Each structure stands twice: as C-alpha cells, then as structure tokens.
Amino acid sequence: MALFRFPRSGVGLMTTLDGQVTIEVEACPGTTTIVVRGELDLATMPFLAAQLARAARDEPGRLVFDLSGTHFMDCGSARLITTAGQWLPDGGRPVIRRPRPGVRRVLELTGLDAHCEIEPLAAGSNRPVICSCHRTIGADR
C-alpha cells in the first residue's frame, strides 16, 4: 500500500511504499527533481513508474533523479529511469544525481549510463542543488 502525504516545506509530493522506497517529487519551472530513498527492484518498479507518469504530465524540460539515498537498483528500474528521457524535449537525457557506487555500477554494466547524465556531488559540498520554487505536481489532475 502506498502512502501519499505532504511533508515539510520544500517538497512537492512525497510517497512511500511499505517502507521499501520513498519518492519525493519537486517540480520547478522547467525542471522536475525526483528524490529516491530505499531500494528500486521488481517490487517497487511499478510504484516508480506511477510517479514518473505523474511527473511527465508537467512536461519538464529537465528531469533529475537524486539517487544518493538509493541503496539498491535493479536493471529494470535503471532502464525505466534512463528511458524517461524519451519524453524530454530536444533529445534531453535524464540527470542522475549522486548515485551510490552500486547504483552507478548497474548503470555502467548495463550500458544505460550512455543514456543519461551522471552528476556527482559538487566538490566540498554534502548537499545537492535544490531548486527554490515549490509546488505540488499532479494534485489537481
């Protein structure tokens, strides 16, 4: 069962699937950031797909996945994330922000890293760049 709630200020929508994965979606003009914490596998992939469909409705120009809190990702979830670029304008590719070594290795071993941009943590920083606008996506649809 998925839990939908509006968390602290600054996050558009947070959803949790039975403690396995938490997905936060933040939509700013032109950019949607999806923060994934937990595991992405066969059991959680449909949940991720539903959140991606919700994000696609806003037709962002840039799609960022913050995977710094993702401990495990299977090949199917990696494919789902990297093919999300299909609906980005001008052949845009999704951005993978701060993937853990195991997650990055899955992308590299499958060759899916060629279909996305991998963005490491900025030198001297311990936090990703977060956009300053906040609005809930898909709330009135």
Short mmCIF file of N, CA and C in Angstrom, two decimals:
data_model
loop_
_atom_site.label_atom_id
_atom_site.label_comp_id
_atom_site.label_asym_id
_atom_site.label_seq_id
_atom_site.Cartn_x
_atom_site.Cartn_y
_atom_site.Cartn_z
N MET A 1 0.83 -1.17 0.00
CA MET A 1 0.00 0.00 0.00
C MET A 1 0.88 1.25 0.00
N ALA A 2 0.57 2.23 -0.81
CA ALA A 2 1.33 3.47 -0.88
C ALA A 2 0.70 4.50 0.03
N LEU A 3 1.54 5.32 0.61
CA LEU A 3 1.09 6.39 1.48
C LEU A 3 1.43 7.70 0.79
N PHE A 4 0.44 8.57 0.60
CA PHE A 4 0.65 9.87 -0.01
C PHE A 4 0.44 10.93 1.05
N ARG A 5 1.43 11.80 1.22
CA ARG A 5 1.29 12.87 2.20
C ARG A 5 2.12 14.06 1.77
N PHE A 6 1.78 15.20 2.30
CA PHE A 6 2.53 16.41 2.02
C PHE A 6 3.47 16.65 3.19
N PRO A 7 4.77 16.51 2.99
CA PRO A 7 5.73 16.64 4.06
C PRO A 7 6.17 18.07 4.28
N ARG A 8 7.32 18.22 4.89
CA ARG A 8 7.89 19.53 5.22
C ARG A 8 7.89 20.45 4.00
N SER A 9 7.98 21.73 4.26
CA SER A 9 8.03 22.72 3.19
C SER A 9 9.22 22.44 2.28
N GLY A 10 9.03 22.64 0.99
CA GLY A 10 10.11 22.47 0.04
C GLY A 10 10.03 21.20 -0.77
N VAL A 11 9.11 20.33 -0.46
CA VAL A 11 8.95 19.10 -1.22
C VAL A 11 7.57 19.10 -1.84
N GLY A 12 7.50 18.86 -3.13
CA GLY A 12 6.22 18.90 -3.82
C GLY A 12 5.29 17.78 -3.39
N LEU A 13 5.75 16.56 -3.46
CA LEU A 13 4.92 15.41 -3.12
C LEU A 13 5.83 14.29 -2.66
N MET A 14 5.49 13.67 -1.54
CA MET A 14 6.27 12.54 -1.05
C MET A 14 5.37 11.33 -1.01
N THR A 15 5.87 10.21 -1.50
CA THR A 15 5.11 8.97 -1.45
C THR A 15 6.03 7.87 -0.92
N THR A 16 5.44 6.96 -0.15
CA THR A 16 6.20 5.86 0.44
C THR A 16 5.49 4.56 0.14
N LEU A 17 6.25 3.54 -0.19
CA LEU A 17 5.69 2.22 -0.46
C LEU A 17 6.17 1.26 0.61
N ASP A 18 5.32 0.99 1.58
CA ASP A 18 5.57 -0.01 2.63
C ASP A 18 6.99 -0.02 3.17
N GLY A 19 7.59 1.13 3.36
CA GLY A 19 8.92 1.20 3.93
C GLY A 19 10.04 0.76 3.01
N GLN A 20 9.73 0.32 1.78
CA GLN A 20 10.75 -0.14 0.85
C GLN A 20 11.41 1.01 0.10
N VAL A 21 10.60 1.99 -0.26
CA VAL A 21 11.12 3.12 -1.03
C VAL A 21 10.28 4.36 -0.73
N THR A 22 10.95 5.50 -0.70
CA THR A 22 10.29 6.79 -0.57
C THR A 22 10.68 7.62 -1.78
N ILE A 23 9.70 8.23 -2.41
CA ILE A 23 9.94 9.05 -3.59
C ILE A 23 9.38 10.44 -3.35
N GLU A 24 10.23 11.45 -3.46
CA GLU A 24 9.82 12.85 -3.36
C GLU A 24 9.92 13.46 -4.75
N VAL A 25 8.88 14.16 -5.16
CA VAL A 25 8.86 14.80 -6.47
C VAL A 25 8.70 16.29 -6.27
N GLU A 26 9.63 17.05 -6.84
CA GLU A 26 9.59 18.50 -6.75
C GLU A 26 9.62 19.08 -8.15
N ALA A 27 8.60 19.85 -8.49
CA ALA A 27 8.51 20.44 -9.83
C ALA A 27 8.77 21.93 -9.75
N CYS A 28 9.74 22.39 -10.52
CA CYS A 28 10.06 23.80 -10.68
C CYS A 28 9.88 24.12 -12.16
N PRO A 29 9.76 25.38 -12.51
CA PRO A 29 9.63 25.69 -13.93
C PRO A 29 10.79 25.08 -14.72
N GLY A 30 10.47 24.17 -15.62
CA GLY A 30 11.46 23.57 -16.48
C GLY A 30 12.17 22.35 -15.94
N THR A 31 12.17 22.14 -14.62
CA THR A 31 12.91 21.03 -14.03
C THR A 31 12.05 20.30 -13.01
N THR A 32 12.04 18.99 -13.11
CA THR A 32 11.41 18.15 -12.09
C THR A 32 12.51 17.30 -11.47
N THR A 33 12.58 17.31 -10.15
CA THR A 33 13.55 16.51 -9.42
C THR A 33 12.82 15.41 -8.67
N ILE A 34 13.29 14.19 -8.85
CA ILE A 34 12.72 13.02 -8.18
C ILE A 34 13.79 12.45 -7.27
N VAL A 35 13.53 12.51 -5.96
CA VAL A 35 14.47 12.00 -4.96
C VAL A 35 13.99 10.63 -4.53
N VAL A 36 14.86 9.64 -4.68
CA VAL A 36 14.51 8.25 -4.36
C VAL A 36 15.37 7.79 -3.19
N ARG A 37 14.70 7.28 -2.15
CA ARG A 37 15.41 6.71 -0.99
C ARG A 37 14.92 5.29 -0.78
N GLY A 38 15.85 4.37 -0.64
CA GLY A 38 15.48 2.98 -0.42
C GLY A 38 15.95 2.11 -1.56
N GLU A 39 15.15 1.10 -1.90
CA GLU A 39 15.52 0.14 -2.93
C GLU A 39 14.58 0.20 -4.13
N LEU A 40 15.18 0.11 -5.30
CA LEU A 40 14.41 0.04 -6.53
C LEU A 40 14.60 -1.35 -7.12
N ASP A 41 13.53 -2.13 -7.11
CA ASP A 41 13.59 -3.50 -7.59
C ASP A 41 12.27 -3.87 -8.23
N LEU A 42 12.09 -5.14 -8.50
CA LEU A 42 10.87 -5.61 -9.16
C LEU A 42 9.61 -5.22 -8.39
N ALA A 43 9.67 -5.23 -7.07
CA ALA A 43 8.50 -4.91 -6.26
C ALA A 43 8.18 -3.42 -6.26
N THR A 44 9.20 -2.56 -6.36
CA THR A 44 8.96 -1.12 -6.29
C THR A 44 8.92 -0.44 -7.65
N MET A 45 9.29 -1.16 -8.71
CA MET A 45 9.33 -0.55 -10.04
C MET A 45 7.96 -0.02 -10.50
N PRO A 46 6.84 -0.72 -10.29
CA PRO A 46 5.55 -0.15 -10.69
C PRO A 46 5.23 1.16 -9.96
N PHE A 47 5.64 1.24 -8.72
CA PHE A 47 5.45 2.45 -7.92
C PHE A 47 6.26 3.60 -8.51
N LEU A 48 7.51 3.35 -8.87
CA LEU A 48 8.35 4.35 -9.52
C LEU A 48 7.73 4.76 -10.86
N ALA A 49 7.24 3.80 -11.62
CA ALA A 49 6.62 4.10 -12.92
C ALA A 49 5.43 5.03 -12.76
N ALA A 50 4.64 4.82 -11.72
CA ALA A 50 3.48 5.68 -11.47
C ALA A 50 3.92 7.11 -11.15
N GLN A 51 4.99 7.25 -10.39
CA GLN A 51 5.49 8.59 -10.06
C GLN A 51 6.07 9.28 -11.29
N LEU A 52 6.72 8.51 -12.15
CA LEU A 52 7.25 9.07 -13.40
C LEU A 52 6.12 9.54 -14.31
N ALA A 53 5.05 8.76 -14.37
CA ALA A 53 3.89 9.17 -15.19
C ALA A 53 3.31 10.47 -14.67
N ARG A 54 3.26 10.61 -13.36
CA ARG A 54 2.77 11.84 -12.75
C ARG A 54 3.68 13.01 -13.10
N ALA A 55 4.98 12.79 -13.02
CA ALA A 55 5.95 13.85 -13.34
C ALA A 55 5.88 14.23 -14.82
N ALA A 56 5.63 13.26 -15.69
CA ALA A 56 5.59 13.51 -17.14
C ALA A 56 4.45 14.45 -17.51
N ARG A 57 3.40 14.46 -16.72
CA ARG A 57 2.25 15.33 -17.03
C ARG A 57 2.63 16.80 -17.07
N ASP A 58 3.63 17.19 -16.29
CA ASP A 58 4.06 18.59 -16.27
C ASP A 58 5.01 18.93 -17.40
N GLU A 59 5.40 17.93 -18.19
CA GLU A 59 6.28 18.12 -19.33
C GLU A 59 7.51 18.95 -19.00
N PRO A 60 8.32 18.49 -18.04
CA PRO A 60 9.52 19.26 -17.68
C PRO A 60 10.55 19.25 -18.80
N GLY A 61 11.34 20.29 -18.86
CA GLY A 61 12.43 20.35 -19.82
C GLY A 61 13.64 19.58 -19.35
N ARG A 62 13.73 19.39 -18.04
CA ARG A 62 14.86 18.68 -17.44
C ARG A 62 14.32 17.77 -16.34
N LEU A 63 14.83 16.56 -16.28
CA LEU A 63 14.40 15.58 -15.29
C LEU A 63 15.62 15.11 -14.51
N VAL A 64 15.60 15.32 -13.20
CA VAL A 64 16.74 14.98 -12.34
C VAL A 64 16.30 13.90 -11.35
N PHE A 65 17.07 12.84 -11.26
CA PHE A 65 16.86 11.79 -10.26
C PHE A 65 17.97 11.88 -9.24
N ASP A 66 17.64 12.22 -8.00
CA ASP A 66 18.63 12.22 -6.92
C ASP A 66 18.61 10.83 -6.31
N LEU A 67 19.65 10.06 -6.58
CA LEU A 67 19.72 8.67 -6.12
C LEU A 67 20.72 8.50 -4.98
N SER A 68 21.04 9.59 -4.29
CA SER A 68 22.01 9.50 -3.19
C SER A 68 21.52 8.62 -2.05
N GLY A 69 20.21 8.47 -1.91
CA GLY A 69 19.66 7.64 -0.86
C GLY A 69 19.16 6.30 -1.35
N THR A 70 19.52 5.94 -2.58
CA THR A 70 19.09 4.67 -3.16
C THR A 70 20.18 3.64 -2.91
N HIS A 71 19.84 2.63 -2.11
CA HIS A 71 20.83 1.63 -1.71
C HIS A 71 20.98 0.50 -2.72
N PHE A 72 19.93 0.24 -3.49
CA PHE A 72 19.95 -0.84 -4.47
C PHE A 72 19.05 -0.45 -5.64
N MET A 73 19.50 -0.79 -6.85
CA MET A 73 18.68 -0.57 -8.03
C MET A 73 18.90 -1.74 -8.98
N ASP A 74 17.82 -2.38 -9.40
CA ASP A 74 17.95 -3.47 -10.36
C ASP A 74 17.96 -2.92 -11.79
N CYS A 75 18.22 -3.81 -12.74
CA CYS A 75 18.34 -3.40 -14.15
C CYS A 75 17.05 -2.82 -14.70
N GLY A 76 15.92 -3.39 -14.32
CA GLY A 76 14.63 -2.90 -14.81
C GLY A 76 14.35 -1.47 -14.36
N SER A 77 14.66 -1.17 -13.12
CA SER A 77 14.46 0.19 -12.61
C SER A 77 15.43 1.15 -13.27
N ALA A 78 16.66 0.70 -13.51
CA ALA A 78 17.65 1.54 -14.20
C ALA A 78 17.16 1.86 -15.61
N ARG A 79 16.60 0.87 -16.28
CA ARG A 79 16.08 1.08 -17.64
C ARG A 79 14.91 2.07 -17.61
N LEU A 80 14.03 1.92 -16.63
CA LEU A 80 12.88 2.81 -16.50
C LEU A 80 13.34 4.26 -16.32
N ILE A 81 14.32 4.46 -15.47
CA ILE A 81 14.82 5.82 -15.21
C ILE A 81 15.48 6.40 -16.45
N THR A 82 16.35 5.64 -17.08
CA THR A 82 17.08 6.20 -18.22
C THR A 82 16.19 6.41 -19.44
N THR A 83 15.16 5.59 -19.61
CA THR A 83 14.27 5.79 -20.77
C THR A 83 13.26 6.90 -20.51
N ALA A 84 13.21 7.43 -19.31
CA ALA A 84 12.32 8.56 -19.04
C ALA A 84 12.70 9.76 -19.89
N GLY A 85 13.90 9.77 -20.41
CA GLY A 85 14.33 10.86 -21.28
C GLY A 85 13.59 10.92 -22.60
N GLN A 86 12.88 9.86 -22.95
CA GLN A 86 12.13 9.83 -24.21
C GLN A 86 11.15 10.98 -24.34
N TRP A 87 10.57 11.39 -23.22
CA TRP A 87 9.57 12.45 -23.29
C TRP A 87 10.13 13.83 -22.94
N LEU A 88 11.46 13.92 -22.82
CA LEU A 88 12.08 15.23 -22.61
C LEU A 88 12.27 15.91 -23.97
N PRO A 89 12.11 17.23 -24.02
CA PRO A 89 12.24 17.92 -25.31
C PRO A 89 13.68 17.93 -25.82
N ASP A 90 13.81 18.07 -27.11
CA ASP A 90 15.10 18.24 -27.78
C ASP A 90 16.10 17.13 -27.46
N GLY A 91 15.62 15.91 -27.30
CA GLY A 91 16.53 14.79 -27.05
C GLY A 91 17.23 14.85 -25.71
N GLY A 92 16.64 15.56 -24.77
CA GLY A 92 17.24 15.67 -23.44
C GLY A 92 17.40 14.31 -22.77
N ARG A 93 18.39 14.23 -21.91
CA ARG A 93 18.63 12.99 -21.18
C ARG A 93 18.39 13.24 -19.69
N PRO A 94 17.86 12.26 -18.98
CA PRO A 94 17.67 12.44 -17.54
C PRO A 94 19.01 12.58 -16.84
N VAL A 95 19.02 13.31 -15.76
CA VAL A 95 20.22 13.52 -14.96
C VAL A 95 20.13 12.61 -13.74
N ILE A 96 21.19 11.86 -13.48
CA ILE A 96 21.27 11.02 -12.30
C ILE A 96 22.22 11.73 -11.34
N ARG A 97 21.67 12.20 -10.23
CA ARG A 97 22.46 12.97 -9.27
C ARG A 97 22.91 12.07 -8.11
N ARG A 98 24.19 12.11 -7.86
CA ARG A 98 24.82 11.47 -6.70
C ARG A 98 24.49 9.99 -6.52
N PRO A 99 24.63 9.18 -7.56
CA PRO A 99 24.35 7.75 -7.38
C PRO A 99 25.41 7.10 -6.49
N ARG A 100 24.97 6.20 -5.64
CA ARG A 100 25.90 5.42 -4.82
C ARG A 100 26.70 4.50 -5.74
N PRO A 101 27.86 4.03 -5.29
CA PRO A 101 28.70 3.20 -6.16
C PRO A 101 27.98 1.99 -6.77
N GLY A 102 27.17 1.28 -6.00
CA GLY A 102 26.46 0.11 -6.54
C GLY A 102 25.45 0.49 -7.60
N VAL A 103 24.77 1.60 -7.40
CA VAL A 103 23.79 2.08 -8.38
C VAL A 103 24.51 2.52 -9.66
N ARG A 104 25.60 3.23 -9.49
CA ARG A 104 26.37 3.67 -10.66
C ARG A 104 26.90 2.46 -11.44
N ARG A 105 27.31 1.44 -10.71
CA ARG A 105 27.85 0.23 -11.36
C ARG A 105 26.77 -0.46 -12.21
N VAL A 106 25.54 -0.50 -11.71
CA VAL A 106 24.45 -1.09 -12.50
C VAL A 106 24.28 -0.31 -13.81
N LEU A 107 24.31 1.01 -13.72
CA LEU A 107 24.18 1.84 -14.92
C LEU A 107 25.32 1.57 -15.89
N GLU A 108 26.53 1.44 -15.37
CA GLU A 108 27.69 1.22 -16.23
C GLU A 108 27.69 -0.18 -16.84
N LEU A 109 27.40 -1.21 -16.05
CA LEU A 109 27.43 -2.58 -16.55
C LEU A 109 26.35 -2.84 -17.61
N THR A 110 25.23 -2.16 -17.48
CA THR A 110 24.15 -2.34 -18.45
C THR A 110 24.29 -1.44 -19.67
N GLY A 111 25.21 -0.51 -19.62
CA GLY A 111 25.38 0.45 -20.71
C GLY A 111 24.36 1.57 -20.69
N LEU A 112 23.53 1.59 -19.65
CA LEU A 112 22.49 2.63 -19.56
C LEU A 112 23.05 3.99 -19.18
N ASP A 113 24.29 4.03 -18.69
CA ASP A 113 24.91 5.32 -18.37
C ASP A 113 25.08 6.18 -19.62
N ALA A 114 25.06 5.57 -20.79
CA ALA A 114 25.18 6.32 -22.05
C ALA A 114 23.89 7.07 -22.38
N HIS A 115 22.80 6.74 -21.69
CA HIS A 115 21.50 7.35 -21.97
C HIS A 115 21.09 8.39 -20.92
N CYS A 116 22.04 8.77 -20.07
CA CYS A 116 21.74 9.76 -19.04
C CYS A 116 23.00 10.55 -18.72
N GLU A 117 22.82 11.61 -17.97
CA GLU A 117 23.95 12.38 -17.48
C GLU A 117 24.12 12.02 -16.01
N ILE A 118 25.33 11.69 -15.61
CA ILE A 118 25.58 11.35 -14.21
C ILE A 118 26.27 12.54 -13.56
N GLU A 119 25.61 13.07 -12.54
CA GLU A 119 26.06 14.29 -11.87
C GLU A 119 26.52 13.95 -10.45
N PRO A 120 27.82 14.03 -10.20
CA PRO A 120 28.31 13.73 -8.85
C PRO A 120 28.05 14.90 -7.91
N LEU A 121 28.31 14.67 -6.66
CA LEU A 121 28.22 15.72 -5.64
C LEU A 121 29.28 16.76 -5.94
N ALA A 122 28.95 18.03 -5.81
CA ALA A 122 29.91 19.09 -6.05
C ALA A 122 31.04 19.01 -5.03
N ALA A 123 32.24 19.32 -5.46
CA ALA A 123 33.40 19.27 -4.57
C ALA A 123 33.20 20.19 -3.37
N GLY A 124 33.48 19.67 -2.20
CA GLY A 124 33.38 20.46 -0.98
C GLY A 124 31.97 20.61 -0.44
N SER A 125 31.02 19.93 -1.06
CA SER A 125 29.62 20.05 -0.64
C SER A 125 29.11 18.70 -0.16
N ASN A 126 28.12 18.75 0.71
CA ASN A 126 27.49 17.50 1.12
C ASN A 126 26.01 17.49 0.80
N ARG A 127 25.56 18.45 -0.01
CA ARG A 127 24.15 18.54 -0.36
C ARG A 127 24.01 18.84 -1.85
N PRO A 128 22.95 18.32 -2.47
CA PRO A 128 22.72 18.62 -3.88
C PRO A 128 22.14 20.02 -4.02
N VAL A 129 22.14 20.51 -5.24
CA VAL A 129 21.48 21.77 -5.54
C VAL A 129 19.98 21.52 -5.55
N ILE A 130 19.23 22.34 -4.85
CA ILE A 130 17.78 22.19 -4.79
C ILE A 130 17.16 23.45 -5.34
N CYS A 131 16.16 23.31 -6.17
CA CYS A 131 15.53 24.50 -6.74
C CYS A 131 14.74 25.23 -5.66
N SER A 132 14.52 26.49 -5.87
CA SER A 132 13.92 27.32 -4.83
C SER A 132 12.41 27.42 -4.90
N CYS A 133 11.80 26.95 -5.97
CA CYS A 133 10.35 27.02 -6.06
C CYS A 133 9.75 25.70 -5.60
N HIS A 134 8.52 25.73 -5.16
CA HIS A 134 7.89 24.51 -4.67
C HIS A 134 6.42 24.52 -5.05
N ARG A 135 6.00 23.47 -5.73
CA ARG A 135 4.58 23.30 -5.98
C ARG A 135 4.31 21.82 -6.15
N THR A 136 3.14 21.43 -5.78
CA THR A 136 2.76 20.03 -5.87
C THR A 136 2.44 19.68 -7.30
N ILE A 137 2.97 18.56 -7.77
CA ILE A 137 2.64 18.15 -9.13
C ILE A 137 1.50 17.16 -9.10
N GLY A 138 0.68 17.23 -10.10
CA GLY A 138 -0.39 16.26 -10.27
C GLY A 138 -1.50 16.34 -9.25
N ALA A 139 -1.53 17.36 -8.41
CA ALA A 139 -2.52 17.44 -7.34
C ALA A 139 -3.91 17.73 -7.85
N ASP A 140 -4.00 18.48 -8.94
CA ASP A 140 -5.33 18.86 -9.42
C ASP A 140 -5.67 18.17 -10.72
N ARG A 141 -5.11 16.99 -10.92
CA ARG A 141 -5.38 16.25 -12.15
C ARG A 141 -6.05 14.97 -11.85
#
